[in-house]
Coordinates of C-alpha atoms in Angstrom, one line a residue:
M25 CA 43.1 -1.9 -4.1
S26 CA 41.5 0.9 -6.1
I27 CA 43.6 3.7 -7.5
A28 CA 40.6 5.9 -8.3
P29 CA 39.6 8.6 -5.8
A30 CA 36.6 8.0 -3.7
P31 CA 33.3 9.2 -5.1
K32 CA 31.8 12.3 -3.7
K33 CA 28.3 11.7 -2.6
Q34 CA 25.5 14.3 -2.4
R35 CA 22.7 13.1 -0.3
T36 CA 19.6 15.2 -0.3
S37 CA 17.4 13.0 1.9
K38 CA 17.5 9.4 3.2
S39 CA 13.7 9.1 3.7
P40 CA 11.2 8.7 0.8
A41 CA 8.6 11.3 0.0
K42 CA 5.4 11.1 1.9
D43 CA 3.3 10.4 -1.2
D44 CA 5.2 7.3 -2.5
D45 CA 7.7 4.7 -1.5
I46 CA 10.4 5.9 -4.0
P47 CA 13.5 7.1 -2.2
I48 CA 15.4 10.3 -3.1
P49 CA 18.3 9.4 -5.4
E50 CA 21.7 9.7 -4.1
I51 CA 23.9 11.3 -6.8
T52 CA 27.5 10.2 -7.0
S53 CA 29.8 12.8 -8.5
L54 CA 33.0 11.5 -10.0
D55 CA 36.0 13.6 -11.0
Y56 CA 37.4 10.8 -13.2
V57 CA 36.1 8.6 -16.0
N58 CA 35.0 5.3 -14.6
L59 CA 35.4 2.6 -17.3
T60 CA 34.2 -0.3 -15.1
S61 CA 30.7 -1.2 -14.4
H62 CA 31.2 -2.3 -10.8
S63 CA 34.6 -0.9 -9.5
D64 CA 33.8 -1.6 -5.8
A65 CA 30.5 -3.4 -5.1
F66 CA 26.8 -2.9 -5.0
G67 CA 25.6 0.1 -3.0
V68 CA 24.9 -0.1 0.7
D69 CA 21.3 0.7 0.1
P70 CA 20.3 -0.7 -3.3
I71 CA 16.8 -0.1 -4.7
P72 CA 14.9 -3.4 -4.1
I73 CA 14.4 -5.6 -7.1
S74 CA 12.2 -8.7 -7.2
W75 CA 13.3 -10.5 -10.4
G76 CA 10.6 -12.3 -12.2
H77 CA 7.7 -10.5 -10.6
P78 CA 5.0 -9.7 -13.3
D79 CA 4.2 -6.3 -11.8
A80 CA 6.8 -3.6 -12.7
S81 CA 6.1 -1.6 -9.6
V82 CA 6.8 -4.6 -7.4
R83 CA 9.7 -5.8 -9.5
G84 CA 11.4 -2.4 -9.3
P85 CA 13.7 -0.6 -11.8
V86 CA 17.1 -1.9 -13.0
I87 CA 19.6 0.7 -11.9
C88 CA 23.1 -0.1 -13.2
T89 CA 24.5 3.4 -13.4
V90 CA 27.4 4.6 -11.4
R91 CA 25.5 7.9 -10.9
H92 CA 23.6 6.3 -8.0
S93 CA 26.4 4.0 -6.8
S94 CA 25.0 3.4 -3.4
Q95 CA 21.5 2.5 -4.8
R96 CA 22.5 0.5 -7.9
N97 CA 21.0 -3.0 -8.0
A98 CA 22.6 -4.5 -11.1
I99 CA 26.0 -4.9 -12.6
G100 CA 26.7 -3.7 -16.1
A101 CA 26.6 -0.4 -17.8
H102 CA 24.1 1.5 -19.8
S103 CA 24.6 0.9 -23.5
G104 CA 26.7 -2.2 -22.8
S105 CA 30.0 -2.2 -24.7
Y106 CA 29.2 1.2 -26.3
C107 CA 29.6 2.8 -22.9
I108 CA 33.3 3.2 -23.7
Y109 CA 32.3 6.0 -26.2
T110 CA 30.6 7.9 -23.4
G111 CA 33.8 7.6 -21.4
L112 CA 35.8 8.8 -24.3
A113 CA 33.5 11.8 -24.9
V114 CA 33.7 12.8 -21.2
A115 CA 37.5 12.4 -21.2
A116 CA 37.8 14.5 -24.4
G117 CA 35.6 17.2 -22.8
K118 CA 32.8 16.8 -25.3
L119 CA 30.2 15.5 -22.9
N120 CA 29.3 16.7 -19.5
P121 CA 30.0 13.8 -17.0
D122 CA 26.7 14.6 -15.3
Y123 CA 24.7 14.4 -18.5
V124 CA 21.6 12.2 -18.3
P125 CA 19.5 11.7 -21.5
N126 CA 15.9 12.8 -21.4
L127 CA 14.0 9.7 -22.4
K128 CA 10.5 11.0 -21.5
L129 CA 9.3 11.3 -25.1
T130 CA 10.6 7.9 -26.2
S131 CA 8.7 4.7 -26.6
P132 CA 9.1 1.5 -28.4
V133 CA 7.8 1.3 -32.0
F134 CA 5.6 -1.6 -30.9
N135 CA 4.9 -3.5 -27.7
I136 CA 6.0 -7.0 -26.9
G137 CA 4.7 -9.1 -24.0
P138 CA 4.2 -9.5 -21.3
H139 CA 4.3 -13.3 -21.6
A140 CA 3.6 -15.7 -18.8
S141 CA 7.0 -17.3 -19.3
W142 CA 8.7 -14.1 -18.3
S143 CA 7.6 -14.4 -14.7
D144 CA 7.5 -18.2 -14.5
P145 CA 10.2 -19.3 -12.0
K146 CA 10.6 -22.6 -13.8
K147 CA 11.6 -20.8 -17.0
I148 CA 14.5 -18.5 -18.0
A149 CA 13.7 -15.0 -19.3
S150 CA 16.7 -13.6 -21.1
I151 CA 15.4 -10.1 -21.3
D152 CA 14.2 -7.5 -18.9
P153 CA 10.4 -7.6 -19.6
F154 CA 10.1 -3.9 -18.7
G155 CA 13.3 -2.8 -20.3
H156 CA 11.7 -1.2 -23.3
I157 CA 9.1 0.7 -21.3
T158 CA 11.2 2.3 -18.5
T159 CA 9.6 5.7 -19.0
E160 CA 6.1 4.3 -18.7
K161 CA 6.7 2.0 -15.8
Y162 CA 9.3 4.0 -13.8
G163 CA 8.3 7.6 -14.6
A164 CA 8.0 8.4 -10.9
Y165 CA 11.6 7.4 -10.4
L166 CA 12.7 9.4 -13.4
D167 CA 10.8 12.4 -12.0
K168 CA 12.7 12.2 -8.8
G169 CA 16.0 12.3 -10.6
F170 CA 17.0 8.6 -11.0
D171 CA 19.0 7.7 -14.0
I172 CA 17.1 4.7 -15.3
R173 CA 17.6 3.7 -18.9
P174 CA 16.1 1.1 -21.2
T175 CA 17.8 -2.2 -21.0
I176 CA 16.4 -3.5 -24.3
A177 CA 15.5 -1.8 -27.6
I178 CA 12.5 -2.6 -29.7
T179 CA 12.6 -1.8 -33.4
K180 CA 11.1 -2.9 -36.7
A181 CA 13.3 -4.0 -39.5
H182 CA 12.8 -4.9 -43.1
I183 CA 15.3 -7.6 -44.0
D184 CA 15.6 -9.0 -47.5
L185 CA 17.1 -12.5 -47.3
P186 CA 17.8 -14.2 -50.6
E187 CA 17.3 -17.7 -49.1
T188 CA 13.9 -16.6 -47.8
R189 CA 12.8 -15.3 -51.2
E190 CA 13.9 -18.7 -52.7
A191 CA 12.0 -20.6 -50.0
V192 CA 8.9 -18.6 -50.7
A193 CA 9.3 -19.1 -54.5
A194 CA 9.8 -22.9 -54.0
G195 CA 6.7 -23.1 -51.6
R196 CA 8.8 -24.1 -48.5
L197 CA 7.7 -21.0 -46.7
V198 CA 4.3 -19.3 -46.9
P199 CA 4.1 -15.6 -46.2
D200 CA 1.8 -14.7 -43.4
G201 CA 1.6 -11.0 -44.2
K202 CA 2.7 -10.0 -40.8
I203 CA 6.2 -11.4 -40.1
L204 CA 7.0 -12.8 -43.6
L205 CA 5.7 -10.5 -46.3
P206 CA 5.0 -11.7 -49.9

């Protein structure tokens, strides 16, 4: 039994626009801070998702926000365990509960994949292969108002590991100039 009030839904249209197959987002307005990722169940009309498909438009976006509770197709929460800080900011009145970040000008610092293993049904892919390029692959959904966020982050790092330096000095590792620098 849930003690939270029922979400208020604002439906603008059930049917997709004539020029594409993307439905109109159904926005769920909450007057409480939801700290669970799936308090009830998946929505009654989730956005279709075909896991493992190599084409992002066929695979479909991962929607795990409570903002579109009837259309969500995944469990979890944006920012994972850090979502508690969003809840605290909303509860403290420091963040508008309807805030959606504008990610249109973001992109990964470099591209990875796609790799054939990511869509091979006999192999396990542990990442969302389109999770770092959501604005590129799902821009039409974003333009319609869907809250779709990256599911993985791509970054470059410079790590100085003493044991790696020792292995290079001893000749056990040979710098390739790309991953392992001299």
